[in-house]
mmCIF file of C-alpha atoms in Angstrom:
data_model
loop_
_atom_site.group_PDB
_atom_site.id
_atom_site.type_symbol
_atom_site.label_atom_id
_atom_site.label_comp_id
_atom_site.label_asym_id
_atom_site.label_seq_id
_atom_site.Cartn_x
_atom_site.Cartn_y
_atom_site.Cartn_z
ATOM 1 C CA UNK A 1 0.000 0.000 0.000
ATOM 2 C CA UNK A 2 1.205 3.460 -0.779
ATOM 3 C CA UNK A 3 0.262 6.901 0.706
ATOM 4 C CA UNK A 4 0.982 8.601 -2.603
ATOM 5 C CA UNK A 5 -1.896 10.779 -3.808
ATOM 6 C CA UNK A 6 -3.532 11.131 -0.348
ATOM 7 C CA UNK A 7 -3.523 14.164 1.943
ATOM 8 C CA UNK A 8 -2.169 13.282 5.300
ATOM 9 C CA UNK A 9 -3.419 15.369 8.245
ATOM 10 C CA UNK A 10 -1.288 14.968 11.323
ATOM 11 C CA UNK A 11 -2.777 15.792 14.745
ATOM 12 C CA UNK A 12 0.017 16.516 17.136
ATOM 13 C CA UNK A 13 -0.211 17.832 20.695
ATOM 14 C CA UNK A 14 1.869 21.045 21.238
ATOM 15 C CA UNK A 15 5.165 20.345 22.793
ATOM 16 C CA UNK A 16 5.678 20.859 26.538
ATOM 17 C CA UNK A 17 7.922 23.873 25.844
ATOM 18 C CA UNK A 18 5.237 25.544 23.745
ATOM 19 C CA UNK A 19 2.597 24.901 26.382
ATOM 20 C CA UNK A 20 4.744 26.393 29.135
ATOM 21 C CA UNK A 21 5.661 29.397 27.022
ATOM 22 C CA UNK A 22 2.005 30.030 26.293
ATOM 23 C CA UNK A 23 1.140 29.835 29.981
ATOM 24 C CA UNK A 24 3.919 32.239 30.907
ATOM 25 C CA UNK A 25 2.767 34.703 28.264
ATOM 26 C CA UNK A 26 -0.772 34.571 29.632
ATOM 27 C CA UNK A 27 0.468 35.145 33.195
ATOM 28 C CA UNK A 28 2.583 38.113 32.072
ATOM 29 C CA UNK A 29 -0.361 39.519 30.132
ATOM 30 C CA UNK A 30 -2.588 39.191 33.212
ATOM 31 C CA UNK A 31 0.034 40.948 35.345
ATOM 32 C CA UNK A 32 0.395 43.722 32.786
ATOM 33 C CA UNK A 33 -3.365 44.260 32.614
ATOM 34 C CA UNK A 34 -3.589 44.175 36.431
ATOM 35 C CA UNK A 35 -0.785 46.711 36.722
ATOM 36 C CA UNK A 36 -2.476 48.962 34.170
ATOM 37 C CA UNK A 37 -5.799 48.779 36.014
ATOM 38 C CA UNK A 38 -4.016 49.438 39.308
ATOM 39 C CA UNK A 39 -2.208 52.473 37.926
ATOM 40 C CA UNK A 40 -5.449 53.961 36.583
ATOM 41 C CA UNK A 41 -7.589 53.452 39.711
ATOM 42 C CA UNK A 42 -7.517 55.761 42.800
ATOM 43 C CA UNK A 43 -4.946 54.921 45.459
ATOM 44 C CA UNK A 44 -5.812 54.625 49.152
ATOM 45 C CA UNK A 45 -5.108 58.294 49.904
ATOM 46 C CA UNK A 46 -7.392 59.400 47.093
ATOM 47 C CA UNK A 47 -10.092 56.847 47.817
ATOM 48 C CA UNK A 48 -10.249 57.730 51.513
ATOM 49 C CA UNK A 49 -9.860 61.479 51.101
ATOM 50 C CA UNK A 50 -12.079 63.843 53.122
ATOM 51 C CA UNK A 51 -15.417 64.968 51.734
ATOM 52 C CA UNK A 52 -14.619 68.600 51.016
ATOM 53 C CA UNK A 53 -17.419 71.180 51.055
ATOM 54 C CA UNK A 54 -16.233 74.346 49.338
ATOM 55 C CA UNK A 55 -17.646 77.785 50.104
ATOM 56 C CA UNK A 56 -16.758 81.439 49.883
ATOM 57 C CA UNK A 57 -15.770 84.189 52.283
ATOM 58 C CA UNK A 58 -18.845 85.434 54.139
ATOM 59 C CA UNK A 59 -20.885 82.284 53.409
ATOM 60 C CA UNK A 60 -21.628 79.489 55.877
ATOM 61 C CA UNK A 61 -20.096 76.121 54.926
ATOM 62 C CA UNK A 62 -21.376 72.806 56.306
ATOM 63 C CA UNK A 63 -18.590 70.669 57.797
ATOM 64 C CA UNK A 64 -21.067 68.006 59.052
ATOM 65 C CA UNK A 65 -20.536 68.476 62.807
ATOM 66 C CA UNK A 66 -20.229 72.255 62.612
ATOM 67 C CA UNK A 67 -20.746 75.219 60.286
ATOM 68 C CA UNK A 68 -17.956 77.658 59.491
ATOM 69 C CA UNK A 69 -18.052 81.149 58.046
ATOM 70 C CA UNK A 70 -14.844 82.950 57.103
ATOM 71 C CA UNK A 71 -15.368 86.529 58.223
ATOM 72 C CA UNK A 72 -12.121 88.085 57.060
ATOM 73 C CA UNK A 73 -8.373 87.822 56.568
ATOM 74 C CA UNK A 74 -5.512 89.932 57.874
ATOM 75 C CA UNK A 75 -1.771 89.641 57.556
ATOM 76 C CA UNK A 76 1.300 90.885 59.331
ATOM 77 C CA UNK A 77 5.024 90.447 59.803
ATOM 78 C CA UNK A 78 4.826 90.712 63.599
ATOM 79 C CA UNK A 79 2.228 88.595 65.386
ATOM 80 C CA UNK A 80 1.339 89.591 68.930
ATOM 81 C CA UNK A 81 0.078 86.996 71.407
ATOM 82 C CA UNK A 82 0.100 87.314 75.173
ATOM 83 C CA UNK A 83 3.015 89.433 76.311
ATOM 84 C CA UNK A 84 5.158 88.523 73.290
ATOM 85 C CA UNK A 85 5.338 89.073 69.590
ATOM 86 C CA UNK A 86 6.726 86.782 66.911
ATOM 87 C CA UNK A 87 8.451 87.698 63.648
ATOM 88 C CA UNK A 88 8.566 85.508 60.579
ATOM 89 C CA UNK A 89 10.656 84.758 57.499
ATOM 90 C CA UNK A 90 7.386 84.425 55.588
ATOM 91 C CA UNK A 91 4.185 86.204 56.426
ATOM 92 C CA UNK A 92 1.533 85.679 59.090
ATOM 93 C CA UNK A 93 -1.962 85.136 57.720
ATOM 94 C CA UNK A 94 -4.759 85.581 60.270
ATOM 95 C CA UNK A 95 -8.123 84.132 59.292
ATOM 96 C CA UNK A 96 -11.187 85.150 61.279
ATOM 97 C CA UNK A 97 -13.803 82.392 61.455
ATOM 98 C CA UNK A 98 -17.237 81.994 63.023
ATOM 99 C CA UNK A 99 -17.991 78.437 64.105
ATOM 100 C CA UNK A 100 -21.260 76.867 65.219
ATOM 101 C CA UNK A 101 -21.569 73.264 66.395
ATOM 102 C CA UNK A 102 -24.682 71.521 65.117
ATOM 103 C CA UNK A 103 -25.848 68.748 67.454
ATOM 104 C CA UNK A 104 -23.073 67.803 69.870
ATOM 105 C CA UNK A 105 -20.091 69.507 71.495
ATOM 106 C CA UNK A 106 -17.299 69.711 68.926
ATOM 107 C CA UNK A 107 -13.582 70.393 68.928
ATOM 108 C CA UNK A 108 -12.266 71.746 65.632
ATOM 109 C CA UNK A 109 -9.018 69.822 65.685
ATOM 110 C CA UNK A 110 -7.734 70.468 62.173
ATOM 111 C CA UNK A 111 -7.046 73.923 60.740
ATOM 112 C CA UNK A 112 -4.828 74.403 57.714
ATOM 113 C CA UNK A 113 -4.400 76.471 54.578
ATOM 114 C CA UNK A 114 -3.706 74.842 51.213
ATOM 115 C CA UNK A 115 -1.974 76.529 48.296
ATOM 116 C CA UNK A 116 -2.584 76.036 44.567
ATOM 117 C CA UNK A 117 0.201 73.421 44.398
ATOM 118 C CA UNK A 118 -1.559 71.304 47.031
ATOM 119 C CA UNK A 119 0.903 72.121 49.808
ATOM 120 C CA UNK A 120 -0.664 72.316 53.236
ATOM 121 C CA UNK A 121 0.326 74.624 56.090
ATOM 122 C CA UNK A 122 -1.124 73.744 59.502
ATOM 123 C CA UNK A 123 -2.130 76.464 61.980
ATOM 124 C CA UNK A 124 1.052 77.607 63.653
ATOM 125 C CA UNK A 125 2.147 75.940 66.865
ATOM 126 C CA UNK A 126 4.497 78.832 67.698
ATOM 127 C CA UNK A 127 1.705 80.407 69.723
ATOM 128 C CA UNK A 128 -1.313 79.221 71.670
ATOM 129 C CA UNK A 129 -4.184 79.501 69.213
ATOM 130 C CA UNK A 130 -7.494 80.876 70.562
ATOM 131 C CA UNK A 131 -9.365 77.775 69.366
ATOM 132 C CA UNK A 132 -6.873 75.279 70.861
ATOM 133 C CA UNK A 133 -8.950 72.946 73.039
ATOM 134 C CA UNK A 134 -12.064 75.067 72.647
ATOM 135 C CA UNK A 135 -15.211 72.948 72.814
ATOM 136 C CA UNK A 136 -18.045 74.404 70.764
ATOM 137 C CA UNK A 137 -21.523 73.946 72.195
ATOM 138 C CA UNK A 138 -24.422 73.434 69.740
ATOM 139 C CA UNK A 139 -25.993 76.650 68.524
ATOM 140 C CA UNK A 140 -23.531 78.839 70.460
ATOM 141 C CA UNK A 141 -21.489 80.652 67.800
ATOM 142 C CA UNK A 142 -17.826 81.344 68.549
ATOM 143 C CA UNK A 143 -15.619 83.719 66.548
ATOM 144 C CA UNK A 144 -11.843 83.625 66.648
ATOM 145 C CA UNK A 145 -8.767 84.148 64.537
ATOM 146 C CA UNK A 146 -6.488 81.325 63.424
ATOM 147 C CA UNK A 147 -2.861 82.163 62.589
ATOM 148 C CA UNK A 148 -0.836 80.560 59.786
ATOM 149 C CA UNK A 149 2.800 81.164 58.826
ATOM 150 C CA UNK A 150 3.313 80.827 55.062
ATOM 151 C CA UNK A 151 5.710 81.910 52.300
ATOM 152 C CA UNK A 152 4.507 85.254 50.888
ATOM 153 C CA UNK A 153 4.467 83.909 47.319
ATOM 154 C CA UNK A 154 1.752 81.347 48.049
ATOM 155 C CA UNK A 155 -0.503 83.605 50.133
ATOM 156 C CA UNK A 156 -2.647 84.728 47.148
ATOM 157 C CA UNK A 157 -3.572 81.112 46.387
ATOM 158 C CA UNK A 158 -4.554 79.956 49.860
ATOM 159 C CA UNK A 159 -7.785 78.249 50.862
ATOM 160 C CA UNK A 160 -8.699 77.576 54.492
ATOM 161 C CA UNK A 161 -9.450 73.966 55.447
ATOM 162 C CA UNK A 162 -11.191 73.039 58.723
ATOM 163 C CA UNK A 163 -12.258 69.641 60.043
ATOM 164 C CA UNK A 164 -13.164 68.063 63.358
ATOM 165 C CA UNK A 165 -10.593 65.267 63.753
ATOM 166 C CA UNK A 166 -7.132 66.360 64.848
ATOM 167 C CA UNK A 167 -5.178 63.477 63.319
ATOM 168 C CA UNK A 168 -7.286 61.484 60.916
ATOM 169 C CA UNK A 169 -9.411 63.438 58.448
ATOM 170 C CA UNK A 170 -10.033 60.474 56.141
ATOM 171 C CA UNK A 171 -13.595 60.050 54.889
ATOM 172 C CA UNK A 172 -14.940 62.811 57.106
ATOM 173 C CA UNK A 173 -16.309 66.205 56.190
ATOM 174 C CA UNK A 174 -13.937 69.115 55.666
ATOM 175 C CA UNK A 175 -14.818 72.736 54.936
ATOM 176 C CA UNK A 176 -12.722 74.590 52.382
ATOM 177 C CA UNK A 177 -12.919 78.323 51.748
ATOM 178 C CA UNK A 178 -10.668 80.146 49.245
ATOM 179 C CA UNK A 179 -9.419 83.210 51.108
ATOM 180 C CA UNK A 180 -9.310 85.625 48.178
ATOM 181 C CA UNK A 181 -5.989 87.162 49.214
ATOM 182 C CA UNK A 182 -4.481 89.426 46.547
ATOM 183 C CA UNK A 183 -0.834 90.150 45.806
ATOM 184 C CA UNK A 184 -1.461 93.776 46.766
ATOM 185 C CA UNK A 185 -2.717 92.688 50.189
ATOM 186 C CA UNK A 186 0.427 90.609 50.727
ATOM 187 C CA UNK A 187 2.657 93.529 49.669
ATOM 188 C CA UNK A 188 0.935 95.695 52.264
ATOM 189 C CA UNK A 189 1.433 93.071 54.978
ATOM 190 C CA UNK A 190 5.130 92.714 54.135
ATOM 191 C CA UNK A 191 5.664 96.446 54.618
ATOM 192 C CA UNK A 192 3.661 96.609 57.854
ATOM 193 C CA UNK A 193 6.011 97.200 60.784
ATOM 194 C CA UNK A 194 3.471 97.296 63.569
ATOM 195 C CA UNK A 195 2.579 94.366 65.843
ATOM 196 C CA UNK A 196 -0.801 92.812 65.049
ATOM 197 C CA UNK A 197 -2.461 91.024 67.943
ATOM 198 C CA UNK A 198 -4.446 87.834 67.355
ATOM 199 C CA UNK A 199 -8.122 88.163 68.336
ATOM 200 C CA UNK A 200 -9.246 85.869 71.164
ATOM 201 C CA UNK A 201 -12.219 83.550 70.862
ATOM 202 C CA UNK A 202 -15.550 85.067 71.824
ATOM 203 C CA UNK A 203 -19.189 84.071 71.672
ATOM 204 C CA UNK A 204 -20.634 85.965 68.731
ATOM 205 C CA UNK B 1 -22.552 27.248 29.308
ATOM 206 C CA UNK B 2 -24.291 24.440 31.162
ATOM 207 C CA UNK B 3 -20.910 22.798 31.420
ATOM 208 C CA UNK B 4 -19.480 25.848 33.191
ATOM 209 C CA UNK B 5 -22.206 25.766 35.838
ATOM 210 C CA UNK B 6 -21.698 22.056 36.312
ATOM 211 C CA UNK B 7 -17.913 22.367 36.609
ATOM 212 C CA UNK B 8 -18.149 25.194 39.162
ATOM 213 C CA UNK B 9 -21.191 24.082 41.111
ATOM 214 C CA UNK B 10 -19.353 23.335 44.369
ATOM 215 C CA UNK B 11 -17.486 26.644 44.237
ATOM 216 C CA UNK B 12 -20.770 28.470 43.714
ATOM 217 C CA UNK B 13 -22.398 26.583 46.580
ATOM 218 C CA UNK B 14 -19.473 27.548 48.851
ATOM 219 C CA UNK B 15 -19.662 31.218 47.855
ATOM 220 C CA UNK B 16 -22.710 31.940 50.037
ATOM 221 C CA UNK B 17 -21.249 30.636 53.310
ATOM 222 C CA UNK B 18 -17.892 32.283 52.565
ATOM 223 C CA UNK B 19 -19.521 35.679 52.058
ATOM 224 C CA UNK B 20 -21.589 35.201 55.222
ATOM 225 C CA UNK B 21 -18.453 34.230 57.163
ATOM 226 C CA UNK B 22 -16.610 37.314 55.858
ATOM 227 C CA UNK B 23 -19.328 39.603 57.257
ATOM 228 C CA UNK B 24 -19.628 37.601 60.491
ATOM 229 C CA UNK B 25 -15.903 37.756 61.202
ATOM 230 C CA UNK B 26 -15.933 41.571 60.920
ATOM 231 C CA UNK B 27 -19.200 42.043 62.799
ATOM 232 C CA UNK B 28 -17.614 42.391 66.231
ATOM 233 C CA UNK B 29 -15.240 45.076 64.996
ATOM 234 C CA UNK B 30 -18.039 46.955 63.227
ATOM 235 C CA UNK B 31 -20.222 46.769 66.341
ATOM 236 C CA UNK B 32 -17.402 48.004 68.608
ATOM 237 C CA UNK B 33 -16.386 50.767 66.269
ATOM 238 C CA UNK B 34 -19.728 52.184 65.216
ATOM 239 C CA UNK B 35 -22.206 51.139 67.882
ATOM 240 C CA UNK B 36 -20.613 50.393 71.222
ATOM 241 C CA UNK B 37 -18.337 53.441 71.156
ATOM 242 C CA UNK B 38 -21.255 55.893 71.306
ATOM 243 C CA UNK B 39 -23.910 56.463 73.991
ATOM 244 C CA UNK B 40 -26.918 54.899 72.287
ATOM 245 C CA UNK B 41 -28.804 52.963 74.972
ATOM 246 C CA UNK B 42 -30.423 55.166 77.627
ATOM 247 C CA UNK B 43 -30.891 53.715 81.095
ATOM 248 C CA UNK B 44 -34.086 55.380 82.244
ATOM 249 C CA UNK B 45 -35.342 56.248 85.694
ATOM 250 C CA UNK B 46 -37.414 53.865 87.763
ATOM 251 C CA UNK B 47 -40.722 55.000 89.225
ATOM 252 C CA UNK B 48 -38.986 56.741 92.152
ATOM 253 C CA UNK B 49 -36.884 58.890 89.803
ATOM 254 C CA UNK B 50 -33.589 57.130 90.542
ATOM 255 C CA UNK B 51 -31.468 55.619 87.789
ATOM 256 C CA UNK B 52 -29.124 52.754 88.597
ATOM 257 C CA UNK B 53 -26.041 52.959 86.400
ATOM 258 C CA UNK B 54 -22.525 51.605 86.801
ATOM 259 C CA UNK B 55 -23.395 50.344 90.274
ATOM 260 C CA UNK B 56 -24.484 53.777 91.505
ATOM 261 C CA UNK B 57 -27.880 55.387 91.951
ATOM 262 C CA UNK B 58 -28.397 58.890 90.600
ATOM 263 C CA UNK B 59 -31.262 61.315 90.080
ATOM 264 C CA UNK B 60 -31.921 64.836 88.884
ATOM 265 C CA UNK B 61 -33.324 66.977 91.694
ATOM 266 C CA UNK B 62 -33.462 70.327 89.887
ATOM 267 C CA UNK B 63 -33.061 71.633 86.336
ATOM 268 C CA UNK B 64 -33.621 75.206 85.229
ATOM 269 C CA UNK B 65 -32.083 78.495 84.113
ATOM 270 C CA UNK B 66 -29.254 79.818 86.301
ATOM 271 C CA UNK B 67 -29.556 83.580 86.563
ATOM 272 C CA UNK B 68 -27.587 84.087 89.767
ATOM 273 C CA UNK B 69 -24.027 83.259 88.704
ATOM 274 C CA UNK B 70 -21.277 85.682 89.714
ATOM 275 C CA UNK B 71 -17.901 86.273 88.142
ATOM 276 C CA UNK B 72 -14.708 86.174 90.219
ATOM 277 C CA UNK B 73 -15.024 89.878 90.996
ATOM 278 C CA UNK B 74 -18.396 89.149 92.618
ATOM 279 C CA UNK B 75 -20.368 90.883 89.870
ATOM 280 C CA UNK B 76 -23.479 89.223 88.394
ATOM 281 C CA UNK B 77 -22.481 87.221 85.352
ATOM 282 C CA UNK B 78 -24.179 88.207 82.125
ATOM 283 C CA UNK B 79 -24.099 85.415 79.527
ATOM 284 C CA UNK B 80 -23.110 86.429 75.983
ATOM 285 C CA UNK B 81 -25.926 87.667 73.769
ATOM 286 C CA UNK B 82 -28.130 84.934 72.383
ATOM 287 C CA UNK B 83 -27.220 82.446 75.111
ATOM 288 C CA UNK B 84 -28.535 81.260 78.476
ATOM 289 C CA UNK B 85 -27.014 79.334 81.359
ATOM 290 C CA UNK B 86 -28.804 76.275 82.727
ATOM 291 C CA UNK B 87 -28.128 74.508 86.002
ATOM 292 C CA UNK B 88 -28.704 70.857 86.914
ATOM 293 C CA UNK B 89 -28.577 69.584 90.479
ATOM 294 C CA UNK B 90 -27.705 65.904 90.664
ATOM 295 C CA UNK B 91 -27.967 63.545 93.614
ATOM 296 C CA UNK B 92 -25.792 60.438 93.821
ATOM 297 C CA UNK B 93 -26.049 57.449 96.115
ATOM 298 C CA UNK B 94 -23.076 55.114 95.977
ATOM 299 C CA UNK B 95 -20.630 53.579 98.441
ATOM 300 C CA UNK B 96 -17.924 53.650 95.750
ATOM 301 C CA UNK B 97 -17.944 57.079 94.064
ATOM 302 C CA UNK B 98 -14.549 56.320 92.502
ATOM 303 C CA UNK B 99 -16.343 53.860 90.193
ATOM 304 C CA UNK B 100 -18.150 56.755 88.505
ATOM 305 C CA UNK B 101 -15.407 59.361 88.842
ATOM 306 C CA UNK B 102 -14.680 59.471 85.125
ATOM 307 C CA UNK B 103 -18.219 60.380 84.099
ATOM 308 C CA UNK B 104 -19.233 62.885 81.451
ATOM 309 C CA UNK B 105 -22.207 65.085 82.289
ATOM 310 C CA UNK B 106 -24.252 66.546 79.442
ATOM 311 C CA UNK B 107 -27.546 68.328 78.925
ATOM 312 C CA UNK B 108 -30.032 67.183 76.286
ATOM 313 C CA UNK B 109 -32.477 69.726 74.905
ATOM 314 C CA UNK B 110 -35.900 69.210 73.368
ATOM 315 C CA UNK B 111 -34.389 69.113 69.865
ATOM 316 C CA UNK B 112 -31.961 66.339 70.822
ATOM 317 C CA UNK B 113 -28.905 68.591 70.934
ATOM 318 C CA UNK B 114 -26.262 67.746 73.538
ATOM 319 C CA UNK B 115 -24.348 70.320 75.612
ATOM 320 C CA UNK B 116 -21.273 69.469 77.670
ATOM 321 C CA UNK B 117 -20.980 70.523 81.312
ATOM 322 C CA UNK B 118 -18.160 72.884 82.332
ATOM 323 C CA UNK B 119 -18.157 74.955 79.104
ATOM 324 C CA UNK B 120 -15.264 77.349 78.513
ATOM 325 C CA UNK B 121 -17.772 80.201 78.284
ATOM 326 C CA UNK B 122 -18.277 79.924 82.075
ATOM 327 C CA UNK B 123 -14.626 79.799 83.179
ATOM 328 C CA UNK B 124 -14.865 83.436 84.256
ATOM 329 C CA UNK B 125 -17.667 82.597 86.715
ATOM 330 C CA UNK B 126 -17.749 81.014 90.148
ATOM 331 C CA UNK B 127 -19.549 77.941 88.753
ATOM 332 C CA UNK B 128 -17.777 74.951 90.282
ATOM 333 C CA UNK B 129 -16.426 72.149 88.136
ATOM 334 C CA UNK B 130 -19.139 69.505 87.751
ATOM 335 C CA UNK B 131 -18.270 65.869 88.362
ATOM 336 C CA UNK B 132 -19.738 62.660 89.804
ATOM 337 C CA UNK B 133 -17.563 62.475 92.910
ATOM 338 C CA UNK B 134 -18.332 64.146 96.252
ATOM 339 C CA UNK B 135 -17.063 67.647 96.916
ATOM 340 C CA UNK B 136 -14.549 68.085 99.746
ATOM 341 C CA UNK B 137 -17.405 68.916 102.130
ATOM 342 C CA UNK B 138 -19.211 65.651 101.309
ATOM 343 C CA UNK B 139 -16.121 63.429 101.271
ATOM 344 C CA UNK B 140 -16.959 60.000 102.722
ATOM 345 C CA UNK B 141 -20.728 60.401 102.498
ATOM 346 C CA UNK B 142 -22.474 57.771 100.350
ATOM 347 C CA UNK B 143 -25.147 60.249 99.307
ATOM 348 C CA UNK B 144 -24.082 63.614 97.929
ATOM 349 C CA UNK B 145 -25.111 66.368 95.517
ATOM 350 C CA UNK B 146 -23.270 67.957 92.608
ATOM 351 C CA UNK B 147 -24.234 70.911 90.434
ATOM 352 C CA UNK B 148 -23.533 71.229 86.713
ATOM 353 C CA UNK B 149 -23.815 74.320 84.518
ATOM 354 C CA UNK B 150 -24.372 74.458 80.776
ATOM 355 C CA UNK B 151 -24.458 77.196 78.165
ATOM 356 C CA UNK B 152 -27.223 76.877 75.577
ATOM 357 C CA UNK B 153 -28.624 79.074 72.805
ATOM 358 C CA UNK B 154 -31.460 81.316 73.962
ATOM 359 C CA UNK B 155 -34.795 79.570 73.587
ATOM 360 C CA UNK B 156 -33.438 76.037 74.002
ATOM 361 C CA UNK B 157 -35.492 73.928 76.395
ATOM 362 C CA UNK B 158 -33.705 71.373 78.542
ATOM 363 C CA UNK B 159 -35.149 67.861 78.433
ATOM 364 C CA UNK B 160 -32.767 65.651 80.417
ATOM 365 C CA UNK B 161 -29.285 65.236 81.821
ATOM 366 C CA UNK B 162 -27.076 62.449 80.534
ATOM 367 C CA UNK B 163 -24.335 60.780 82.533
ATOM 368 C CA UNK B 164 -21.951 58.616 80.563
ATOM 369 C CA UNK B 165 -19.033 56.409 81.513
ATOM 370 C CA UNK B 166 -16.813 55.118 78.722
ATOM 371 C CA UNK B 167 -16.647 51.720 80.423
ATOM 372 C CA UNK B 168 -20.460 51.434 80.239
ATOM 373 C CA UNK B 169 -20.949 52.369 76.585
ATOM 374 C CA UNK B 170 -23.217 52.160 74.711
ATOM 375 C CA UNK B 171 -25.360 52.579 77.867
ATOM 376 C CA UNK B 172 -25.800 55.963 79.521
ATOM 377 C CA UNK B 173 -27.961 57.238 82.365
ATOM 378 C CA UNK B 174 -30.779 59.516 81.217
ATOM 379 C CA UNK B 175 -32.198 61.676 83.994
ATOM 380 C CA UNK B 176 -35.344 63.416 82.733
ATOM 381 C CA UNK B 177 -35.940 67.037 83.675
#
């Protein structure tokens, strides 16, 4: 018998090397796709960021446990507190706020200003701030100034940020209010030689 | 497709119990974190007005506006505009006052708002610091009185006083006014 003139179809299993190579390629492809998905999805910091409620100067902003209204902004090169005054290599920005707790006593533990580059400057610890340790009672409005020490160049881009928790602001409400500081205001503050005293907290 | 269901049937059957176990394993943590850490279960007064809480008996003997506070110069204290001061008189009966020494005293108004005792607004007055342990004059007596002051917005109506111990959460004593 001869095979001449007939088409021979041969069914062969892929070799072990080819099978392993194919498996490795699939694993690498899965890793690459996983890495791509991972790089395009929010990281933990972004996913657990605070819920920011943005307002404007003179308007009440809801920070869940309390309401905040920015009443004004001042600046100076010499900050007076108690019997002392403090100079700065930057500029002091003093933000006057009115705070009202909603349902329960509240401590406003976090106060910061954020510039347009996302840098955050916490309320200065060089002095005792009027709101340090101040418990707000519901419906009893308290006004006070909060002092920040910042580079003059970033002052025109600052927004105030306030929240209840001192250490962990993740997934909680945070009020944000752009302060509307102008370059001309900062120039005036830089030339001001007099001592500006920080206003104490008062029921208002 | 039927083949897929058949091949994976045991995995699919196991999925339900695994999901249930995942929730169950976390339940204690969720309960501690979100429920037990807050005062959510009031312990109410018996018919005689006393509340038994943390091994002590306590009752509210008086609750009303305080208009006779003085500052440290002896002048009548005028609360800031738009606010009022309220005073609660509490009576305790316990042989072991140290067991309730770490209490928090708060006022609850008709709208459910909570006000802490010893507010900073009253630090310029002669109002004594409120606590659940006997004053020096009552040291050693099982039954003693303490007075707590609160600052509230004008028009608020007090409903009850709450006494809370962290060790007793989520239970708290609710003493109706």
